[in-house]
PDB file of C-alpha atoms in Angstrom:
ATOM      1  CA  ASP A   1     -22.819  34.385 -65.294  1.00  0.00           C
ATOM      2  CA  ALA A   2     -19.508  35.395 -66.818  1.00  0.00           C
ATOM      3  CA  GLY A   3     -17.668  38.121 -65.008  1.00  0.00           C
ATOM      4  CA  VAL A   4     -15.365  40.685 -66.560  1.00  0.00           C
ATOM      5  CA  THR A   5     -12.816  39.033 -68.806  1.00  0.00           C
ATOM      6  CA  GLN A   6      -9.559  40.562 -69.995  1.00  0.00           C
ATOM      7  CA  SER A   7      -6.963  39.397 -72.462  1.00  0.00           C
ATOM      8  CA  PRO A   8      -4.134  38.786 -72.589  1.00  0.00           C
ATOM      9  CA  THR A   9      -3.142  38.142 -68.970  1.00  0.00           C
ATOM     10  CA  HIS A  10       0.503  39.006 -69.538  1.00  0.00           C
ATOM     11  CA  LEU A  11       2.299  40.912 -72.251  1.00  0.00           C
ATOM     12  CA  ILE A  12       5.925  41.849 -72.864  1.00  0.00           C
ATOM     13  CA  LYS A  13       6.728  44.642 -75.293  1.00  0.00           C
ATOM     14  CA  THR A  14       9.702  46.843 -76.099  1.00  0.00           C
ATOM     15  CA  ARG A  15       9.868  50.625 -76.038  1.00  0.00           C
ATOM     16  CA  GLY A  16       8.199  52.277 -78.997  1.00  0.00           C
ATOM     17  CA  GLN A  17       5.880  49.391 -79.765  1.00  0.00           C
ATOM     18  CA  GLN A  18       2.095  49.503 -79.691  1.00  0.00           C
ATOM     19  CA  VAL A  19      -0.219  47.300 -77.644  1.00  0.00           C
ATOM     20  CA  THR A  20      -3.933  46.477 -77.618  1.00  0.00           C
ATOM     21  CA  LEU A  21      -5.672  45.140 -74.532  1.00  0.00           C
ATOM     22  CA  ARG A  22      -9.185  43.695 -74.602  1.00  0.00           C
ATOM     23  CA  CYS A  23     -12.068  43.552 -72.157  1.00  0.00           C
ATOM     24  CA  SER A  24     -15.502  41.968 -72.122  1.00  0.00           C
ATOM     25  CA  PRO A  25     -17.793  43.401 -69.457  1.00  0.00           C
ATOM     26  CA  LYS A  26     -19.928  41.459 -67.026  1.00  0.00           C
ATOM     27  CA  SER A  27     -23.229  40.307 -68.494  1.00  0.00           C
ATOM     28  CA  GLY A  28     -25.781  43.110 -68.257  1.00  0.00           C
ATOM     29  CA  HIS A  29     -23.174  45.855 -67.947  1.00  0.00           C
ATOM     30  CA  ASP A  30     -22.808  48.567 -70.564  1.00  0.00           C
ATOM     31  CA  THR A  31     -20.081  50.826 -69.151  1.00  0.00           C
ATOM     32  CA  VAL A  32     -16.376  50.057 -69.221  1.00  0.00           C
ATOM     33  CA  SER A  33     -13.675  51.938 -67.337  1.00  0.00           C
ATOM     34  CA  TRP A  34      -9.950  51.373 -67.729  1.00  0.00           C
ATOM     35  CA  TYR A  35      -7.403  51.817 -64.945  1.00  0.00           C
ATOM     36  CA  GLN A  36      -3.635  51.640 -64.737  1.00  0.00           C
ATOM     37  CA  GLN A  37      -2.149  50.286 -61.522  1.00  0.00           C
ATOM     38  CA  ALA A  38       1.565  50.595 -60.927  1.00  0.00           C
ATOM     39  CA  LEU A  39       3.153  48.340 -58.318  1.00  0.00           C
ATOM     40  CA  GLY A  40       2.274  49.498 -54.811  1.00  0.00           C
ATOM     41  CA  GLN A  41      -0.114  52.200 -56.059  1.00  0.00           C
ATOM     42  CA  GLY A  42      -3.855  52.545 -56.322  1.00  0.00           C
ATOM     43  CA  PRO A  43      -5.593  52.230 -59.699  1.00  0.00           C
ATOM     44  CA  GLN A  44      -5.363  55.398 -61.809  1.00  0.00           C
ATOM     45  CA  PHE A  45      -8.363  56.251 -63.999  1.00  0.00           C
ATOM     46  CA  ILE A  46      -7.555  56.266 -67.723  1.00  0.00           C
ATOM     47  CA  PHE A  47     -10.965  56.647 -69.377  1.00  0.00           C
ATOM     48  CA  GLN A  48     -14.528  55.402 -69.465  1.00  0.00           C
ATOM     49  CA  TYR A  49     -16.687  54.222 -72.358  1.00  0.00           C
ATOM     50  CA  TYR A  50     -20.454  54.189 -72.627  1.00  0.00           C
ATOM     51  CA  GLU A  51     -22.561  53.790 -75.768  1.00  0.00           C
ATOM     52  CA  GLU A  52     -19.375  53.451 -77.801  1.00  0.00           C
ATOM     53  CA  GLU A  53     -18.140  56.901 -76.770  1.00  0.00           C
ATOM     54  CA  GLU A  54     -15.381  58.060 -74.456  1.00  0.00           C
ATOM     55  CA  ARG A  55     -17.130  60.209 -71.907  1.00  0.00           C
ATOM     56  CA  GLN A  56     -14.545  60.706 -69.168  1.00  0.00           C
ATOM     57  CA  ARG A  57     -10.764  60.799 -69.314  1.00  0.00           C
ATOM     58  CA  GLY A  58      -8.071  60.929 -66.672  1.00  0.00           C
ATOM     59  CA  ASN A  59      -4.653  62.554 -66.899  1.00  0.00           C
ATOM     60  CA  PHE A  60      -3.205  60.278 -69.543  1.00  0.00           C
ATOM     61  CA  PRO A  61      -1.573  61.359 -72.820  1.00  0.00           C
ATOM     62  CA  ASP A  62      -3.108  60.828 -76.231  1.00  0.00           C
ATOM     63  CA  ARG A  63      -0.913  57.752 -76.650  1.00  0.00           C
ATOM     64  CA  PHE A  64      -3.660  56.042 -74.678  1.00  0.00           C
ATOM     65  CA  SER A  65      -6.787  55.520 -76.729  1.00  0.00           C
ATOM     66  CA  GLY A  66      -9.723  53.217 -76.617  1.00  0.00           C
ATOM     67  CA  HIS A  67     -12.795  51.902 -78.276  1.00  0.00           C
ATOM     68  CA  GLN A  68     -16.084  50.335 -77.304  1.00  0.00           C
ATOM     69  CA  PHE A  69     -17.964  47.994 -79.587  1.00  0.00           C
ATOM     70  CA  PRO A  70     -21.743  47.542 -79.980  1.00  0.00           C
ATOM     71  CA  ASN A  71     -21.597  44.430 -77.772  1.00  0.00           C
ATOM     72  CA  TYR A  72     -20.093  46.666 -74.997  1.00  0.00           C
ATOM     73  CA  SER A  73     -16.664  45.046 -75.156  1.00  0.00           C
ATOM     74  CA  SER A  74     -13.746  47.456 -75.180  1.00  0.00           C
ATOM     75  CA  GLU A  75     -10.142  47.836 -76.229  1.00  0.00           C
ATOM     76  CA  LEU A  76      -7.335  49.919 -74.780  1.00  0.00           C
ATOM     77  CA  ASN A  77      -4.562  50.911 -77.168  1.00  0.00           C
ATOM     78  CA  VAL A  78      -1.230  52.341 -76.110  1.00  0.00           C
ATOM     79  CA  ASN A  79       1.145  53.692 -78.758  1.00  0.00           C
ATOM     80  CA  ALA A  80       4.850  54.482 -78.541  1.00  0.00           C
ATOM     81  CA  LEU A  81       5.282  52.485 -75.348  1.00  0.00           C
ATOM     82  CA  LEU A  82       7.529  53.870 -72.629  1.00  0.00           C
ATOM     83  CA  LEU A  83       9.202  52.006 -69.797  1.00  0.00           C
ATOM     84  CA  GLY A  84       6.870  53.839 -67.409  1.00  0.00           C
ATOM     85  CA  ASP A  85       3.845  52.237 -69.064  1.00  0.00           C
ATOM     86  CA  SER A  86       4.740  48.982 -67.336  1.00  0.00           C
ATOM     87  CA  ALA A  87       1.824  48.288 -65.013  1.00  0.00           C
ATOM     88  CA  LEU A  88      -1.280  46.218 -64.387  1.00  0.00           C
ATOM     89  CA  TYR A  89      -4.106  47.407 -66.626  1.00  0.00           C
ATOM     90  CA  LEU A  90      -7.518  46.820 -65.145  1.00  0.00           C
ATOM     91  CA  CYS A  91     -10.856  46.882 -66.879  1.00  0.00           C
ATOM     92  CA  ALA A  92     -13.958  47.513 -64.766  1.00  0.00           C
ATOM     93  CA  SER A  93     -17.560  47.286 -65.846  1.00  0.00           C
ATOM     94  CA  SER A  94     -20.704  48.793 -64.384  1.00  0.00           C
ATOM     95  CA  SER A  95     -24.337  49.039 -65.348  1.00  0.00           C
ATOM     96  CA  THR A  96     -26.751  51.596 -66.724  1.00  0.00           C
ATOM     97  CA  GLY A  97     -24.088  54.044 -67.759  1.00  0.00           C
ATOM     98  CA  GLY A  98     -23.108  54.629 -64.184  1.00  0.00           C
ATOM     99  CA  THR A  99     -19.961  54.246 -62.177  1.00  0.00           C
ATOM    100  CA  GLU A 100     -21.445  52.590 -59.143  1.00  0.00           C
ATOM    101  CA  LYS A 101     -20.063  49.298 -57.943  1.00  0.00           C
ATOM    102  CA  LEU A 102     -17.289  48.554 -60.367  1.00  0.00           C
ATOM    103  CA  PHE A 103     -16.571  44.915 -61.190  1.00  0.00           C
ATOM    104  CA  PHE A 104     -12.971  44.325 -62.176  1.00  0.00           C
ATOM    105  CA  GLY A 105     -11.391  41.853 -64.520  1.00  0.00           C
ATOM    106  CA  SER A 106      -8.230  40.019 -63.545  1.00  0.00           C
ATOM    107  CA  GLY A 107      -6.116  42.537 -65.427  1.00  0.00           C
ATOM    108  CA  THR A 108      -3.366  42.524 -68.016  1.00  0.00           C
ATOM    109  CA  GLN A 109       0.189  42.756 -66.706  1.00  0.00           C
ATOM    110  CA  LEU A 110       2.179  44.789 -69.247  1.00  0.00           C
ATOM    111  CA  SER A 111       5.954  44.841 -69.107  1.00  0.00           C
ATOM    112  CA  VAL A 112       7.826  47.273 -71.348  1.00  0.00           C
ATOM    113  CA  LEU A 113      11.513  46.482 -71.821  1.00  0.00           C
TER     114      LEU A 113
ATOM    115  CA  GLN B   1      -3.582  67.745 -52.472  1.00  0.00           C
ATOM    116  CA  LYS B   2      -4.433  64.327 -53.840  1.00  0.00           C
ATOM    117  CA  GLU B   3      -8.087  63.620 -54.527  1.00  0.00           C
ATOM    118  CA  VAL B   4      -8.238  60.569 -52.253  1.00  0.00           C
ATOM    119  CA  GLU B   5      -5.755  59.956 -49.462  1.00  0.00           C
ATOM    120  CA  GLN B   6      -5.425  57.003 -47.128  1.00  0.00           C
ATOM    121  CA  ASN B   7      -3.448  56.423 -43.939  1.00  0.00           C
ATOM    122  CA  SER B   8      -0.037  55.115 -44.811  1.00  0.00           C
ATOM    123  CA  GLY B   9       0.676  51.490 -44.095  1.00  0.00           C
ATOM    124  CA  PRO B  10       1.469  48.848 -43.679  1.00  0.00           C
ATOM    125  CA  LEU B  11      -0.945  48.267 -40.818  1.00  0.00           C
ATOM    126  CA  SER B  12      -0.402  45.215 -38.647  1.00  0.00           C
ATOM    127  CA  VAL B  13      -2.983  43.956 -36.164  1.00  0.00           C
ATOM    128  CA  PRO B  14      -3.185  40.715 -34.173  1.00  0.00           C
ATOM    129  CA  GLU B  15      -5.838  38.176 -35.030  1.00  0.00           C
ATOM    130  CA  GLY B  16      -9.135  39.018 -33.347  1.00  0.00           C
ATOM    131  CA  ALA B  17      -8.386  42.740 -33.042  1.00  0.00           C
ATOM    132  CA  ILE B  18     -10.131  45.651 -34.735  1.00  0.00           C
ATOM    133  CA  ALA B  19      -8.443  47.077 -37.827  1.00  0.00           C
ATOM    134  CA  SER B  20      -9.180  50.725 -38.589  1.00  0.00           C
ATOM    135  CA  LEU B  21      -8.591  52.110 -42.068  1.00  0.00           C
ATOM    136  CA  ASN B  22      -8.989  55.806 -42.841  1.00  0.00           C
ATOM    137  CA  CYS B  23      -9.574  57.833 -45.984  1.00  0.00           C
ATOM    138  CA  THR B  24     -10.063  61.521 -46.801  1.00  0.00           C
ATOM    139  CA  TYR B  25     -11.236  63.047 -50.069  1.00  0.00           C
ATOM    140  CA  SER B  26     -10.927  66.507 -51.535  1.00  0.00           C
ATOM    141  CA  ASP B  27     -14.082  67.034 -53.623  1.00  0.00           C
ATOM    142  CA  ARG B  28     -16.987  68.125 -51.420  1.00  0.00           C
ATOM    143  CA  VAL B  29     -19.594  67.236 -54.041  1.00  0.00           C
ATOM    144  CA  SER B  30     -18.708  63.527 -54.002  1.00  0.00           C
ATOM    145  CA  GLN B  31     -21.735  61.465 -53.050  1.00  0.00           C
ATOM    146  CA  SER B  32     -20.717  57.803 -53.231  1.00  0.00           C
ATOM    147  CA  PHE B  33     -17.917  56.076 -51.376  1.00  0.00           C
ATOM    148  CA  PHE B  34     -16.533  52.577 -51.653  1.00  0.00           C
ATOM    149  CA  TRP B  35     -14.053  50.220 -50.064  1.00  0.00           C
ATOM    150  CA  TYR B  36     -12.355  47.645 -52.255  1.00  0.00           C
ATOM    151  CA  ARG B  37     -10.150  44.794 -51.102  1.00  0.00           C
ATOM    152  CA  GLN B  38      -7.232  43.672 -53.248  1.00  0.00           C
ATOM    153  CA  TYR B  39      -5.308  40.523 -52.464  1.00  0.00           C
ATOM    154  CA  SER B  40      -1.735  40.369 -53.683  1.00  0.00           C
ATOM    155  CA  GLY B  41      -1.659  39.575 -57.381  1.00  0.00           C
ATOM    156  CA  LYS B  42      -5.432  39.869 -57.735  1.00  0.00           C
ATOM    157  CA  SER B  43      -7.841  42.550 -58.901  1.00  0.00           C
ATOM    158  CA  PRO B  44      -9.888  44.768 -56.545  1.00  0.00           C
ATOM    159  CA  GLU B  45     -13.253  43.535 -55.289  1.00  0.00           C
ATOM    160  CA  LEU B  46     -15.953  45.698 -53.770  1.00  0.00           C
ATOM    161  CA  ILE B  47     -16.638  44.994 -50.089  1.00  0.00           C
ATOM    162  CA  MET B  48     -18.579  48.064 -48.913  1.00  0.00           C
ATOM    163  CA  SER B  49     -20.396  51.057 -50.327  1.00  0.00           C
ATOM    164  CA  ILE B  50     -21.788  53.996 -48.332  1.00  0.00           C
ATOM    165  CA  TYR B  51     -23.766  57.023 -49.453  1.00  0.00           C
ATOM    166  CA  SER B  52     -25.131  58.706 -46.301  1.00  0.00           C
ATOM    167  CA  ASN B  53     -23.480  60.119 -43.214  1.00  0.00           C
ATOM    168  CA  GLY B  54     -23.152  57.646 -40.375  1.00  0.00           C
ATOM    169  CA  ASP B  55     -22.334  53.976 -40.093  1.00  0.00           C
ATOM    170  CA  LYS B  56     -23.134  51.044 -42.336  1.00  0.00           C
ATOM    171  CA  GLU B  57     -22.500  47.540 -41.062  1.00  0.00           C
ATOM    172  CA  ASP B  58     -22.084  44.337 -43.060  1.00  0.00           C
ATOM    173  CA  GLY B  59     -20.932  41.369 -41.029  1.00  0.00           C
ATOM    174  CA  ARG B  60     -17.534  42.125 -39.528  1.00  0.00           C
ATOM    175  CA  PHE B  61     -17.168  45.279 -41.642  1.00  0.00           C
ATOM    176  CA  THR B  62     -18.407  48.764 -40.718  1.00  0.00           C
ATOM    177  CA  ALA B  63     -18.048  51.749 -43.024  1.00  0.00           C
ATOM    178  CA  GLN B  64     -18.310  55.232 -41.545  1.00  0.00           C
ATOM    179  CA  LEU B  65     -18.909  58.424 -43.506  1.00  0.00           C
ATOM    180  CA  ASN B  66     -18.644  62.054 -42.409  1.00  0.00           C
ATOM    181  CA  LYS B  67     -19.236  64.336 -45.389  1.00  0.00           C
ATOM    182  CA  ALA B  68     -18.645  67.511 -43.386  1.00  0.00           C
ATOM    183  CA  SER B  69     -15.141  66.303 -42.553  1.00  0.00           C
ATOM    184  CA  GLN B  70     -14.716  64.611 -45.958  1.00  0.00           C
ATOM    185  CA  TYR B  71     -13.751  61.447 -44.148  1.00  0.00           C
ATOM    186  CA  VAL B  72     -14.508  57.777 -44.722  1.00  0.00           C
ATOM    187  CA  SER B  73     -13.330  54.873 -42.628  1.00  0.00           C
ATOM    188  CA  LEU B  74     -13.547  51.090 -42.577  1.00  0.00           C
ATOM    189  CA  LEU B  75     -13.494  49.059 -39.391  1.00  0.00           C
ATOM    190  CA  ILE B  76     -12.852  45.330 -39.508  1.00  0.00           C
ATOM    191  CA  ARG B  77     -13.857  43.566 -36.305  1.00  0.00           C
ATOM    192  CA  ASP B  78     -12.425  40.218 -35.209  1.00  0.00           C
ATOM    193  CA  SER B  79      -9.702  40.497 -37.852  1.00  0.00           C
ATOM    194  CA  GLN B  80      -8.689  37.221 -39.484  1.00  0.00           C
ATOM    195  CA  PRO B  81      -5.483  36.318 -41.346  1.00  0.00           C
ATOM    196  CA  SER B  82      -7.645  36.053 -44.475  1.00  0.00           C
ATOM    197  CA  ASP B  83      -8.302  39.806 -44.145  1.00  0.00           C
ATOM    198  CA  SER B  84      -4.648  40.468 -44.968  1.00  0.00           C
ATOM    199  CA  ALA B  85      -4.810  42.489 -48.175  1.00  0.00           C
ATOM    200  CA  THR B  86      -4.608  46.030 -49.516  1.00  0.00           C
ATOM    201  CA  TYR B  87      -7.733  48.103 -48.897  1.00  0.00           C
ATOM    202  CA  LEU B  88      -8.558  50.758 -51.456  1.00  0.00           C
ATOM    203  CA  CYS B  89     -10.798  53.707 -50.706  1.00  0.00           C
ATOM    204  CA  ALA B  90     -12.697  54.923 -53.774  1.00  0.00           C
ATOM    205  CA  VAL B  91     -14.820  58.009 -54.332  1.00  0.00           C
ATOM    206  CA  ASN B  92     -17.326  58.696 -57.091  1.00  0.00           C
ATOM    207  CA  ARG B  93     -16.225  62.111 -58.312  1.00  0.00           C
ATOM    208  CA  PRO B  94     -18.844  64.044 -60.277  1.00  0.00           C
ATOM    209  CA  GLY B  95     -17.741  65.436 -63.619  1.00  0.00           C
ATOM    210  CA  THR B  96     -19.209  68.048 -65.934  1.00  0.00           C
ATOM    211  CA  SER B  97     -21.607  65.493 -67.331  1.00  0.00           C
ATOM    212  CA  TYR B  98     -20.524  62.126 -66.013  1.00  0.00           C
ATOM    213  CA  ASP B  99     -19.000  60.698 -62.875  1.00  0.00           C
ATOM    214  CA  LYS B 100     -15.814  58.709 -62.473  1.00  0.00           C
ATOM    215  CA  VAL B 101     -14.463  56.626 -59.632  1.00  0.00           C
ATOM    216  CA  ILE B 102     -11.140  57.740 -58.176  1.00  0.00           C
ATOM    217  CA  PHE B 103      -9.064  55.456 -55.979  1.00  0.00           C
ATOM    218  CA  GLY B 104      -6.723  56.191 -53.132  1.00  0.00           C
ATOM    219  CA  PRO B 105      -3.249  54.667 -52.916  1.00  0.00           C
ATOM    220  CA  GLY B 106      -4.413  51.856 -50.645  1.00  0.00           C
ATOM    221  CA  THR B 107      -3.484  50.702 -47.169  1.00  0.00           C
ATOM    222  CA  SER B 108      -1.825  47.328 -46.729  1.00  0.00           C
ATOM    223  CA  LEU B 109      -3.249  45.347 -43.803  1.00  0.00           C
ATOM    224  CA  SER B 110      -1.496  42.393 -42.237  1.00  0.00           C
ATOM    225  CA  VAL B 111      -3.349  40.303 -39.636  1.00  0.00           C
ATOM    226  CA  ILE B 112      -0.893  38.394 -37.496  1.00  0.00           C
ATOM    227  CA  PRO B 113      -2.056  34.958 -36.206  1.00  0.00           C
TER     228      PRO B 113
END
């Protein structure tokens, strides 16, 4: 049973560039949530996707956008990268459109230079 | 006031001792509470969930919930060096239509052999 998979594992970008991160949820899960975790901090909620729609959003600017595909996989896009966007980006999946018992992927470490 | 707060660390306990981790939350309507463990360089993994007032025990771990005081705690008995990690308190915060899981900043635990 495949768990949550994320790609890439590491990414280095420069200010102003755009980045796309990918996530495949755990088998049987249909809800994907994205989190940003800065070093030494707890994960911060970015947004959540269910049935291909964004249904909850945290306090992140419109530079952060996402998408969910019919197979439940998801992408996180960040435009006009800032140095402060450097962080670990975590994808978490859950089942039945709920937010109970999140299962996390290994994350994508984004460095913005 | 932050939505989820945890006692500041790092917390150091000797091997075999009881480690006590505390968490408070601001939204009274929250109904589901979780403890995640995050090893350095890894993603969070769920170790306990609790939904009703009182204690819930799972092996060496005991979660305690007091909704009136908006307080959640995690006790780790017979602490082992392998318990050294950051412990994240998470709360399922109801939204207008959908819930989202909000994390605290984490408490770093070090178990000294």
